[in-house]
Amino acid sequence: MITITETAKSKISEVLAEENDPKSRLRMFVQGGGCSGFQYGFTIDVDQAEDDFEIPAGSSSVLIDPISAQYLMGATVDYKDDLEGARFSILNPQAQSTCGCGSSFSPY
């Protein structure tokens, strides 16, 4: 379904350790907006809905709601720290076009 690289797993563990709450997990989602129509988002969440997908990520997991999962099927989540800054990066095979910074995409 969704692949999370070792680099991203390490960063997820680091971020969640700072939360100091064992129930904390990273939530990844897709929402309308951005320069290409849809944009990726990440937040820390302690609540898991019954229909959330739970993707193992090292010592924790990533939560994804079912609507966002439709747009993320086959994607790879990585973490990059380069000249463009530090960020989670998503390589999404469903994206027909993306913006220059990679934070938004169009599936059409």
mmCIF file of N, CA, C and O in Angstrom:
data_model
loop_
_atom_site.group_PDB
_atom_site.id
_atom_site.type_symbol
_atom_site.label_atom_id
_atom_site.label_comp_id
_atom_site.label_asym_id
_atom_site.label_seq_id
_atom_site.Cartn_x
_atom_site.Cartn_y
_atom_site.Cartn_z
ATOM 1 N N MET A 1 0.827 -1.196 0.000
ATOM 2 C CA MET A 1 0.000 0.000 0.000
ATOM 3 C C MET A 1 0.873 1.262 0.000
ATOM 4 O O MET A 1 0.999 1.921 -0.990
ATOM 5 N N ILE A 2 1.501 1.579 1.131
ATOM 6 C CA ILE A 2 2.363 2.755 1.251
ATOM 7 C C ILE A 2 3.679 2.302 1.875
ATOM 8 O O ILE A 2 3.694 1.571 2.856
ATOM 9 N N THR A 3 4.782 2.740 1.291
ATOM 10 C CA THR A 3 6.109 2.385 1.792
ATOM 11 C C THR A 3 6.681 3.567 2.567
ATOM 12 O O THR A 3 6.600 4.711 2.111
ATOM 13 N N ILE A 4 7.269 3.281 3.703
ATOM 14 C CA ILE A 4 7.936 4.313 4.505
ATOM 15 C C ILE A 4 9.404 3.919 4.601
ATOM 16 O O ILE A 4 9.731 2.833 5.077
ATOM 17 N N THR A 5 10.279 4.792 4.119
ATOM 18 C CA THR A 5 11.709 4.485 4.113
ATOM 19 C C THR A 5 12.264 4.451 5.537
ATOM 20 O O THR A 5 11.659 4.974 6.473
ATOM 21 N N GLU A 6 13.432 3.846 5.670
ATOM 22 C CA GLU A 6 14.088 3.785 6.980
ATOM 23 C C GLU A 6 14.399 5.190 7.506
ATOM 24 O O GLU A 6 14.291 5.453 8.702
ATOM 25 N N THR A 7 14.787 6.093 6.610
ATOM 26 C CA THR A 7 15.079 7.475 7.007
ATOM 27 C C THR A 7 13.834 8.133 7.579
ATOM 28 O O THR A 7 13.888 8.808 8.615
ATOM 29 N N ALA A 8 12.688 7.932 6.914
ATOM 30 C CA ALA A 8 11.429 8.509 7.405
ATOM 31 C C ALA A 8 11.015 7.860 8.726
ATOM 32 O O ALA A 8 10.565 8.551 9.641
ATOM 33 N N LYS A 9 11.179 6.544 8.836
ATOM 34 C CA LYS A 9 10.831 5.855 10.087
ATOM 35 C C LYS A 9 11.634 6.421 11.255
ATOM 36 O O LYS A 9 11.107 6.644 12.341
ATOM 37 N N SER A 10 12.917 6.655 11.017
ATOM 38 C CA SER A 10 13.786 7.207 12.053
ATOM 39 C C SER A 10 13.308 8.590 12.484
ATOM 40 O O SER A 10 13.244 8.902 13.684
ATOM 41 N N LYS A 11 12.963 9.433 11.507
ATOM 42 C CA LYS A 11 12.499 10.795 11.827
ATOM 43 C C LYS A 11 11.145 10.757 12.537
ATOM 44 O O LYS A 11 10.912 11.529 13.469
ATOM 45 N N ILE A 12 10.263 9.865 12.107
ATOM 46 C CA ILE A 12 8.959 9.720 12.773
ATOM 47 C C ILE A 12 9.165 9.356 14.235
ATOM 48 O O ILE A 12 8.557 9.944 15.127
ATOM 49 N N SER A 13 10.044 8.391 14.503
ATOM 50 C CA SER A 13 10.333 7.996 15.888
ATOM 51 C C SER A 13 10.882 9.166 16.689
ATOM 52 O O SER A 13 10.507 9.374 17.841
ATOM 53 N N GLU A 14 11.762 9.942 16.080
ATOM 54 C CA GLU A 14 12.356 11.109 16.742
ATOM 55 C C GLU A 14 11.280 12.150 17.084
ATOM 56 O O GLU A 14 11.239 12.680 18.197
ATOM 57 N N VAL A 15 10.423 12.453 16.130
ATOM 58 C CA VAL A 15 9.367 13.444 16.332
ATOM 59 C C VAL A 15 8.396 12.981 17.421
ATOM 60 O O VAL A 15 8.022 13.759 18.311
ATOM 61 N N LEU A 16 8.013 11.712 17.371
ATOM 62 C CA LEU A 16 7.050 11.209 18.356
ATOM 63 C C LEU A 16 7.664 11.104 19.755
ATOM 64 O O LEU A 16 6.962 11.296 20.746
ATOM 65 N N ALA A 17 8.956 10.849 19.839
ATOM 66 C CA ALA A 17 9.627 10.809 21.144
ATOM 67 C C ALA A 17 9.566 12.172 21.824
ATOM 68 O O ALA A 17 9.428 12.267 23.045
ATOM 69 N N GLU A 18 9.628 13.233 21.023
ATOM 70 C CA GLU A 18 9.541 14.589 21.573
ATOM 71 C C GLU A 18 8.155 14.880 22.144
ATOM 72 O O GLU A 18 8.005 15.738 23.006
ATOM 73 N N GLU A 19 7.136 14.172 21.661
ATOM 74 C CA GLU A 19 5.769 14.363 22.148
ATOM 75 C C GLU A 19 5.599 13.825 23.569
ATOM 76 O O GLU A 19 4.721 14.253 24.303
ATOM 77 N N ASN A 20 6.409 12.836 23.925
ATOM 78 C CA ASN A 20 6.372 12.246 25.264
ATOM 79 C C ASN A 20 4.984 11.703 25.629
ATOM 80 O O ASN A 20 4.538 11.820 26.760
ATOM 81 N N ASP A 21 4.270 11.158 24.643
ATOM 82 C CA ASP A 21 2.960 10.534 24.848
ATOM 83 C C ASP A 21 2.947 9.236 24.045
ATOM 84 O O ASP A 21 2.990 9.267 22.819
ATOM 85 N N PRO A 22 2.883 8.091 24.709
ATOM 86 C CA PRO A 22 2.961 6.811 23.993
ATOM 87 C C PRO A 22 1.820 6.591 22.996
ATOM 88 O O PRO A 22 1.930 5.750 22.106
ATOM 89 N N LYS A 23 0.739 7.335 23.111
ATOM 90 C CA LYS A 23 -0.377 7.193 22.173
ATOM 91 C C LYS A 23 -0.189 8.035 20.909
ATOM 92 O O LYS A 23 -0.932 7.886 19.951
ATOM 93 N N SER A 24 0.790 8.914 20.898
ATOM 94 C CA SER A 24 1.017 9.804 19.748
ATOM 95 C C SER A 24 1.452 9.019 18.522
ATOM 96 O O SER A 24 2.288 8.123 18.607
ATOM 97 N N ARG A 25 0.864 9.384 17.379
ATOM 98 C CA ARG A 25 1.263 8.818 16.099
ATOM 99 C C ARG A 25 1.239 9.914 15.051
ATOM 100 O O ARG A 25 0.561 10.926 15.211
ATOM 101 N N LEU A 26 1.967 9.694 13.999
ATOM 102 C CA LEU A 26 1.959 10.638 12.897
ATOM 103 C C LEU A 26 0.752 10.336 12.016
ATOM 104 O O LEU A 26 0.502 9.178 11.675
ATOM 105 N N ARG A 27 -0.016 11.363 11.694
ATOM 106 C CA ARG A 27 -1.136 11.214 10.761
ATOM 107 C C ARG A 27 -0.740 11.893 9.457
ATOM 108 O O ARG A 27 -0.308 13.041 9.441
ATOM 109 N N MET A 28 -0.881 11.166 8.365
ATOM 110 C CA MET A 28 -0.609 11.690 7.035
ATOM 111 C C MET A 28 -1.954 11.817 6.318
ATOM 112 O O MET A 28 -2.788 10.919 6.404
ATOM 113 N N PHE A 29 -2.148 12.926 5.614
ATOM 114 C CA PHE A 29 -3.432 13.124 4.951
ATOM 115 C C PHE A 29 -3.260 13.917 3.661
ATOM 116 O O PHE A 29 -2.217 14.513 3.408
ATOM 117 N N VAL A 30 -4.306 13.889 2.866
ATOM 118 C CA VAL A 30 -4.380 14.670 1.642
ATOM 119 C C VAL A 30 -5.587 15.586 1.791
ATOM 120 O O VAL A 30 -6.645 15.164 2.242
ATOM 121 N N GLN A 31 -5.406 16.856 1.417
ATOM 122 C CA GLN A 31 -6.525 17.799 1.478
ATOM 123 C C GLN A 31 -6.486 18.693 0.247
ATOM 124 O O GLN A 31 -5.462 18.818 -0.408
ATOM 125 N N GLY A 32 -7.613 19.298 -0.043
ATOM 126 C CA GLY A 32 -7.670 20.220 -1.165
ATOM 127 C C GLY A 32 -6.816 21.439 -0.889
ATOM 128 O O GLY A 32 -6.713 21.895 0.243
ATOM 129 N N GLY A 33 -6.174 21.963 -1.926
ATOM 130 C CA GLY A 33 -5.354 23.155 -1.779
ATOM 131 C C GLY A 33 -4.012 22.987 -2.446
ATOM 132 O O GLY A 33 -3.775 22.034 -3.162
ATOM 133 N N GLY A 34 -3.143 23.914 -2.199
ATOM 134 C CA GLY A 34 -1.824 23.882 -2.823
ATOM 135 C C GLY A 34 -1.912 24.343 -4.267
ATOM 136 O O GLY A 34 -2.986 24.510 -4.820
ATOM 137 N N CYS A 35 -0.799 24.523 -4.891
ATOM 138 C CA CYS A 35 -0.791 25.070 -6.253
ATOM 139 C C CYS A 35 -1.162 24.031 -7.305
ATOM 140 O O CYS A 35 -1.406 24.395 -8.453
ATOM 141 N N SER A 36 -1.240 22.748 -6.928
ATOM 142 C CA SER A 36 -1.587 21.716 -7.907
ATOM 143 C C SER A 36 -2.962 21.094 -7.663
ATOM 144 O O SER A 36 -3.343 20.176 -8.367
ATOM 145 N N GLY A 37 -3.685 21.543 -6.653
ATOM 146 C CA GLY A 37 -5.035 21.037 -6.418
ATOM 147 C C GLY A 37 -5.205 20.283 -5.120
ATOM 148 O O GLY A 37 -6.203 20.418 -4.423
ATOM 149 N N PHE A 38 -4.260 19.422 -4.785
ATOM 150 C CA PHE A 38 -4.269 18.680 -3.527
ATOM 151 C C PHE A 38 -2.916 18.885 -2.852
ATOM 152 O O PHE A 38 -1.905 19.046 -3.527
ATOM 153 N N GLN A 39 -2.919 18.844 -1.531
ATOM 154 C CA GLN A 39 -1.642 18.959 -0.832
ATOM 155 C C GLN A 39 -1.548 17.903 0.256
ATOM 156 O O GLN A 39 -2.553 17.441 0.786
ATOM 157 N N TYR A 40 -0.324 17.513 0.544
ATOM 158 C CA TYR A 40 -0.044 16.541 1.596
ATOM 159 C C TYR A 40 0.026 17.270 2.930
ATOM 160 O O TYR A 40 0.458 18.413 2.991
ATOM 161 N N GLY A 41 -0.367 16.575 3.983
ATOM 162 C CA GLY A 41 -0.258 17.147 5.309
ATOM 163 C C GLY A 41 0.152 16.099 6.320
ATOM 164 O O GLY A 41 -0.074 14.898 6.116
ATOM 165 N N PHE A 42 0.755 16.553 7.399
ATOM 166 C CA PHE A 42 1.183 15.691 8.496
ATOM 167 C C PHE A 42 0.818 16.372 9.801
ATOM 168 O O PHE A 42 0.960 17.593 9.927
ATOM 169 N N THR A 43 0.370 15.592 10.751
ATOM 170 C CA THR A 43 0.077 16.111 12.077
ATOM 171 C C THR A 43 0.299 14.999 13.090
ATOM 172 O O THR A 43 0.364 13.825 12.732
ATOM 173 N N ILE A 44 0.410 15.386 14.346
ATOM 174 C CA ILE A 44 0.507 14.407 15.430
ATOM 175 C C ILE A 44 -0.901 14.162 15.942
ATOM 176 O O ILE A 44 -1.656 15.099 16.164
ATOM 177 N N ASP A 45 -1.256 12.891 16.118
ATOM 178 C CA ASP A 45 -2.609 12.539 16.553
ATOM 179 C C ASP A 45 -2.542 11.457 17.616
ATOM 180 O O ASP A 45 -1.690 10.576 17.553
ATOM 181 N N VAL A 46 -3.432 11.532 18.587
ATOM 182 C CA VAL A 46 -3.528 10.487 19.606
ATOM 183 C C VAL A 46 -4.790 9.655 19.430
ATOM 184 O O VAL A 46 -4.958 8.638 20.096
ATOM 185 N N ASP A 47 -5.671 10.080 18.539
ATOM 186 C CA ASP A 47 -6.929 9.367 18.309
ATOM 187 C C ASP A 47 -6.881 8.629 16.979
ATOM 188 O O ASP A 47 -6.504 9.195 15.957
ATOM 189 N N GLN A 48 -7.294 7.378 17.006
ATOM 190 C CA GLN A 48 -7.361 6.576 15.796
ATOM 191 C C GLN A 48 -8.824 6.236 15.529
ATOM 192 O O GLN A 48 -9.501 5.667 16.387
ATOM 193 N N ALA A 49 -9.310 6.577 14.345
ATOM 194 C CA ALA A 49 -10.672 6.240 13.951
ATOM 195 C C ALA A 49 -10.731 4.759 13.555
ATOM 196 O O ALA A 49 -9.721 4.166 13.171
ATOM 197 N N GLU A 50 -11.912 4.181 13.646
ATOM 198 C CA GLU A 50 -12.079 2.766 13.309
ATOM 199 C C GLU A 50 -11.650 2.447 11.887
ATOM 200 O O GLU A 50 -11.134 1.361 11.623
ATOM 201 N N ASP A 51 -11.860 3.380 10.964
ATOM 202 C CA ASP A 51 -11.558 3.106 9.560
ATOM 203 C C ASP A 51 -10.191 3.615 9.108
ATOM 204 O O ASP A 51 -9.859 3.544 7.933
ATOM 205 N N ASP A 52 -9.379 4.121 10.040
ATOM 206 C CA ASP A 52 -8.023 4.548 9.692
ATOM 207 C C ASP A 52 -7.174 3.353 9.282
ATOM 208 O O ASP A 52 -7.310 2.261 9.838
ATOM 209 N N PHE A 53 -6.298 3.580 8.329
ATOM 210 C CA PHE A 53 -5.271 2.599 8.008
ATOM 211 C C PHE A 53 -4.088 2.890 8.924
ATOM 212 O O PHE A 53 -3.760 4.042 9.176
ATOM 213 N N GLU A 54 -3.455 1.839 9.401
ATOM 214 C CA GLU A 54 -2.298 1.978 10.283
ATOM 215 C C GLU A 54 -1.101 1.336 9.589
ATOM 216 O O GLU A 54 -1.079 0.130 9.367
ATOM 217 N N ILE A 55 -0.130 2.157 9.229
ATOM 218 C CA ILE A 55 1.056 1.700 8.509
ATOM 219 C C ILE A 55 2.218 1.624 9.496
ATOM 220 O O ILE A 55 2.576 2.637 10.106
ATOM 221 N N PRO A 56 2.824 0.442 9.680
ATOM 222 C CA PRO A 56 3.966 0.333 10.586
ATOM 223 C C PRO A 56 5.099 1.261 10.162
ATOM 224 O O PRO A 56 5.400 1.384 8.976
ATOM 225 N N ALA A 57 5.697 1.911 11.160
ATOM 226 C CA ALA A 57 6.814 2.832 10.898
ATOM 227 C C ALA A 57 7.805 2.716 12.039
ATOM 228 O O ALA A 57 7.810 3.537 12.958
ATOM 229 N N GLY A 58 8.618 1.695 12.006
ATOM 230 C CA GLY A 58 9.587 1.496 13.084
ATOM 231 C C GLY A 58 8.891 1.148 14.376
ATOM 232 O O GLY A 58 8.064 0.248 14.422
ATOM 233 N N SER A 59 9.178 1.912 15.423
ATOM 234 C CA SER A 59 8.592 1.641 16.740
ATOM 235 C C SER A 59 7.195 2.229 16.885
ATOM 236 O O SER A 59 6.573 2.099 17.928
ATOM 237 N N SER A 60 6.689 2.879 15.839
ATOM 238 C CA SER A 60 5.366 3.487 15.892
ATOM 239 C C SER A 60 4.601 3.127 14.618
ATOM 240 O O SER A 60 4.887 2.122 13.978
ATOM 241 N N SER A 61 3.636 3.962 14.280
ATOM 242 C CA SER A 61 2.879 3.754 13.055
ATOM 243 C C SER A 61 2.371 5.093 12.540
ATOM 244 O O SER A 61 2.348 6.086 13.255
ATOM 245 N N VAL A 62 1.967 5.080 11.276
ATOM 246 C CA VAL A 62 1.399 6.253 10.632
ATOM 247 C C VAL A 62 -0.074 5.963 10.389
ATOM 248 O O VAL A 62 -0.433 4.880 9.927
ATOM 249 N N LEU A 63 -0.924 6.928 10.709
ATOM 250 C CA LEU A 63 -2.356 6.789 10.494
ATOM 251 C C LEU A 63 -2.746 7.524 9.224
ATOM 252 O O LEU A 63 -2.257 8.634 8.958
ATOM 253 N N ILE A 64 -3.642 6.905 8.446
ATOM 254 C CA ILE A 64 -4.137 7.525 7.211
ATOM 255 C C ILE A 64 -5.628 7.245 7.109
ATOM 256 O O ILE A 64 -6.052 6.093 7.207
ATOM 257 N N ASP A 65 -6.409 8.299 6.897
ATOM 258 C CA ASP A 65 -7.844 8.118 6.744
ATOM 259 C C ASP A 65 -8.127 7.481 5.380
ATOM 260 O O ASP A 65 -7.303 7.555 4.472
ATOM 261 N N PRO A 66 -9.290 6.822 5.220
ATOM 262 C CA PRO A 66 -9.570 6.097 3.975
ATOM 263 C C PRO A 66 -9.618 6.968 2.719
ATOM 264 O O PRO A 66 -9.205 6.522 1.650
ATOM 265 N N ILE A 67 -10.088 8.190 2.811
ATOM 266 C CA ILE A 67 -10.144 9.057 1.630
ATOM 267 C C ILE A 67 -8.732 9.427 1.189
ATOM 268 O O ILE A 67 -8.397 9.362 0.007
ATOM 269 N N SER A 68 -7.880 9.802 2.138
ATOM 270 C CA SER A 68 -6.490 10.119 1.804
ATOM 271 C C SER A 68 -5.769 8.905 1.245
ATOM 272 O O SER A 68 -4.948 9.021 0.324
ATOM 273 N N ALA A 69 -6.082 7.721 1.779
ATOM 274 C CA ALA A 69 -5.423 6.491 1.331
ATOM 275 C C ALA A 69 -5.642 6.257 -0.157
ATOM 276 O O ALA A 69 -4.744 5.751 -0.838
ATOM 277 N N GLN A 70 -6.798 6.651 -0.672
ATOM 278 C CA GLN A 70 -7.076 6.497 -2.113
ATOM 279 C C GLN A 70 -6.034 7.225 -2.959
ATOM 280 O O GLN A 70 -5.643 6.750 -4.015
ATOM 281 N N TYR A 71 -5.626 8.396 -2.485
ATOM 282 C CA TYR A 71 -4.676 9.225 -3.230
ATOM 283 C C TYR A 71 -3.224 8.853 -2.950
ATOM 284 O O TYR A 71 -2.320 9.364 -3.619
ATOM 285 N N LEU A 72 -2.997 8.001 -1.960
ATOM 286 C CA LEU A 72 -1.630 7.664 -1.553
ATOM 287 C C LEU A 72 -1.236 6.224 -1.879
ATOM 288 O O LEU A 72 -0.116 5.820 -1.581
ATOM 289 N N MET A 73 -2.129 5.455 -2.486
ATOM 290 C CA MET A 73 -1.822 4.061 -2.819
ATOM 291 C C MET A 73 -0.544 3.976 -3.641
ATOM 292 O O MET A 73 -0.400 4.662 -4.651
ATOM 293 N N GLY A 74 0.381 3.161 -3.199
ATOM 294 C CA GLY A 74 1.629 2.957 -3.919
ATOM 295 C C GLY A 74 2.696 4.006 -3.650
ATOM 296 O O GLY A 74 3.795 3.932 -4.202
ATOM 297 N N ALA A 75 2.390 4.991 -2.797
ATOM 298 C CA ALA A 75 3.344 6.079 -2.526
ATOM 299 C C ALA A 75 4.481 5.614 -1.619
ATOM 300 O O ALA A 75 4.346 4.655 -0.860
ATOM 301 N N THR A 76 5.585 6.334 -1.703
ATOM 302 C CA THR A 76 6.725 6.115 -0.820
ATOM 303 C C THR A 76 6.964 7.402 -0.044
ATOM 304 O O THR A 76 7.075 8.476 -0.636
ATOM 305 N N VAL A 77 7.037 7.271 1.281
ATOM 306 C CA VAL A 77 7.293 8.414 2.157
ATOM 307 C C VAL A 77 8.755 8.365 2.566
ATOM 308 O O VAL A 77 9.238 7.348 3.054
ATOM 309 N N ASP A 78 9.446 9.478 2.376
ATOM 310 C CA ASP A 78 10.857 9.583 2.733
ATOM 311 C C ASP A 78 11.030 10.850 3.566
ATOM 312 O O ASP A 78 10.119 11.670 3.668
ATOM 313 N N TYR A 79 12.199 11.013 4.156
ATOM 314 C CA TYR A 79 12.525 12.243 4.876
ATOM 315 C C TYR A 79 13.802 12.787 4.274
ATOM 316 O O TYR A 79 14.791 12.063 4.119
ATOM 317 N N LYS A 80 13.777 14.070 3.899
ATOM 318 C CA LYS A 80 14.941 14.697 3.273
ATOM 319 C C LYS A 80 15.354 15.924 4.062
ATOM 320 O O LYS A 80 14.526 16.648 4.581
ATOM 321 N N ASP A 81 16.638 16.130 4.118
ATOM 322 C CA ASP A 81 17.213 17.325 4.733
ATOM 323 C C ASP A 81 18.299 17.805 3.777
ATOM 324 O O ASP A 81 19.413 17.293 3.784
ATOM 325 N N ASP A 82 17.924 18.759 2.900
ATOM 326 C CA ASP A 82 18.852 19.228 1.873
ATOM 327 C C ASP A 82 18.719 20.734 1.690
ATOM 328 O O ASP A 82 18.177 21.419 2.563
ATOM 329 N N LEU A 83 19.172 21.255 0.583
ATOM 330 C CA LEU A 83 19.138 22.697 0.340
ATOM 331 C C LEU A 83 17.713 23.264 0.348
ATOM 332 O O LEU A 83 17.512 24.446 0.609
ATOM 333 N N GLU A 84 16.731 22.439 0.041
ATOM 334 C CA GLU A 84 15.332 22.884 0.049
ATOM 335 C C GLU A 84 14.735 22.857 1.455
ATOM 336 O O GLU A 84 13.605 23.278 1.651
ATOM 337 N N GLY A 85 15.477 22.334 2.418
ATOM 338 C CA GLY A 85 15.007 22.269 3.798
ATOM 339 C C GLY A 85 14.763 20.845 4.253
ATOM 340 O O GLY A 85 14.931 19.898 3.499
ATOM 341 N N ALA A 86 14.341 20.707 5.508
ATOM 342 C CA ALA A 86 14.043 19.402 6.092
ATOM 343 C C ALA A 86 12.543 19.171 5.982
ATOM 344 O O ALA A 86 11.751 20.038 6.339
ATOM 345 N N ARG A 87 12.179 17.979 5.459
ATOM 346 C CA ARG A 87 10.763 17.716 5.242
ATOM 347 C C ARG A 87 10.533 16.245 4.925
ATOM 348 O O ARG A 87 11.429 15.549 4.481
ATOM 349 N N PHE A 88 9.288 15.826 5.145
ATOM 350 C CA PHE A 88 8.869 14.538 4.636
ATOM 351 C C PHE A 88 8.581 14.726 3.154
ATOM 352 O O PHE A 88 8.024 15.741 2.737
ATOM 353 N N SER A 89 8.973 13.764 2.361
ATOM 354 C CA SER A 89 8.825 13.820 0.918
ATOM 355 C C SER A 89 8.007 12.611 0.476
ATOM 356 O O SER A 89 8.214 11.505 0.970
ATOM 357 N N ILE A 90 7.080 12.834 -0.452
ATOM 358 C CA ILE A 90 6.227 11.745 -0.911
ATOM 359 C C ILE A 90 6.414 11.559 -2.412
ATOM 360 O O ILE A 90 6.211 12.488 -3.193
ATOM 361 N N LEU A 91 6.798 10.355 -2.786
ATOM 362 C CA LEU A 91 6.868 9.970 -4.190
ATOM 363 C C LEU A 91 5.574 9.221 -4.469
ATOM 364 O O LEU A 91 5.371 8.117 -3.972
ATOM 365 N N ASN A 92 4.689 9.868 -5.214
ATOM 366 C CA ASN A 92 3.341 9.352 -5.405
ATOM 367 C C ASN A 92 3.123 8.973 -6.872
ATOM 368 O O ASN A 92 3.067 9.844 -7.737
ATOM 369 N N PRO A 93 2.978 7.669 -7.170
ATOM 370 C CA PRO A 93 2.778 7.261 -8.557
ATOM 371 C C PRO A 93 1.434 7.706 -9.131
ATOM 372 O O PRO A 93 1.244 7.694 -10.339
ATOM 373 N N GLN A 94 0.507 8.124 -8.273
ATOM 374 C CA GLN A 94 -0.798 8.585 -8.754
ATOM 375 C C GLN A 94 -0.791 10.063 -9.154
ATOM 376 O O GLN A 94 -1.738 10.543 -9.759
ATOM 377 N N ALA A 95 0.259 10.771 -8.797
ATOM 378 C CA ALA A 95 0.341 12.205 -9.125
ATOM 379 C C ALA A 95 0.651 12.379 -10.603
ATOM 380 O O ALA A 95 1.682 11.915 -11.087
ATOM 381 N N GLN A 96 -0.237 13.050 -11.315
ATOM 382 C CA GLN A 96 -0.013 13.340 -12.729
ATOM 383 C C GLN A 96 0.875 14.575 -12.892
ATOM 384 O O GLN A 96 1.571 14.709 -13.879
ATOM 385 N N SER A 97 0.796 15.480 -11.892
ATOM 386 C CA SER A 97 1.678 16.651 -11.887
ATOM 387 C C SER A 97 1.889 17.052 -10.431
ATOM 388 O O SER A 97 1.079 16.746 -9.568
ATOM 389 N N THR A 98 3.008 17.718 -10.177
ATOM 390 C CA THR A 98 3.329 18.176 -8.841
ATOM 391 C C THR A 98 3.820 19.615 -8.909
ATOM 392 O O THR A 98 4.217 20.095 -9.959
ATOM 393 N N CYS A 99 3.824 20.268 -7.759
ATOM 394 C CA CYS A 99 4.374 21.620 -7.714
ATOM 395 C C CYS A 99 5.889 21.530 -7.567
ATOM 396 O O CYS A 99 6.431 20.448 -7.336
ATOM 397 N N GLY A 100 6.556 22.639 -7.656
ATOM 398 C CA GLY A 100 8.013 22.663 -7.574
ATOM 399 C C GLY A 100 8.559 22.182 -6.234
ATOM 400 O O GLY A 100 9.606 21.558 -6.176
ATOM 401 N N CYS A 101 7.838 22.450 -5.156
ATOM 402 C CA CYS A 101 8.352 22.051 -3.836
ATOM 403 C C CYS A 101 7.933 20.630 -3.463
ATOM 404 O O CYS A 101 8.412 20.090 -2.485
ATOM 405 N N GLY A 102 7.021 20.028 -4.225
ATOM 406 C CA GLY A 102 6.629 18.653 -3.966
ATOM 407 C C GLY A 102 5.590 18.475 -2.886
ATOM 408 O O GLY A 102 5.283 17.358 -2.495
ATOM 409 N N SER A 103 5.025 19.557 -2.367
ATOM 410 C CA SER A 103 4.043 19.416 -1.288
ATOM 411 C C SER A 103 2.610 19.373 -1.804
ATOM 412 O O SER A 103 1.687 19.135 -1.042
ATOM 413 N N SER A 104 2.414 19.599 -3.103
ATOM 414 C CA SER A 104 1.069 19.474 -3.658
ATOM 415 C C SER A 104 1.132 18.731 -4.973
ATOM 416 O O SER A 104 2.178 18.617 -5.614
ATOM 417 N N PHE A 105 -0.026 18.180 -5.381
ATOM 418 C CA PHE A 105 -0.060 17.352 -6.585
ATOM 419 C C PHE A 105 -1.456 17.386 -7.199
ATOM 420 O O PHE A 105 -2.430 17.820 -6.563
ATOM 421 N N SER A 106 -1.534 16.900 -8.411
ATOM 422 C CA SER A 106 -2.804 16.726 -9.091
ATOM 423 C C SER A 106 -2.893 15.292 -9.562
ATOM 424 O O SER A 106 -1.976 14.803 -10.248
ATOM 425 N N PRO A 107 -3.959 14.580 -9.194
ATOM 426 C CA PRO A 107 -4.105 13.199 -9.646
ATOM 427 C C PRO A 107 -4.728 13.084 -11.043
ATOM 428 O O PRO A 107 -4.921 12.006 -11.544
ATOM 429 N N TYR A 108 -5.037 14.237 -11.643
ATOM 430 C CA TYR A 108 -5.759 14.222 -12.939
ATOM 431 C C TYR A 108 -4.860 14.676 -14.069
ATOM 432 O O TYR A 108 -4.058 15.517 -13.957
#
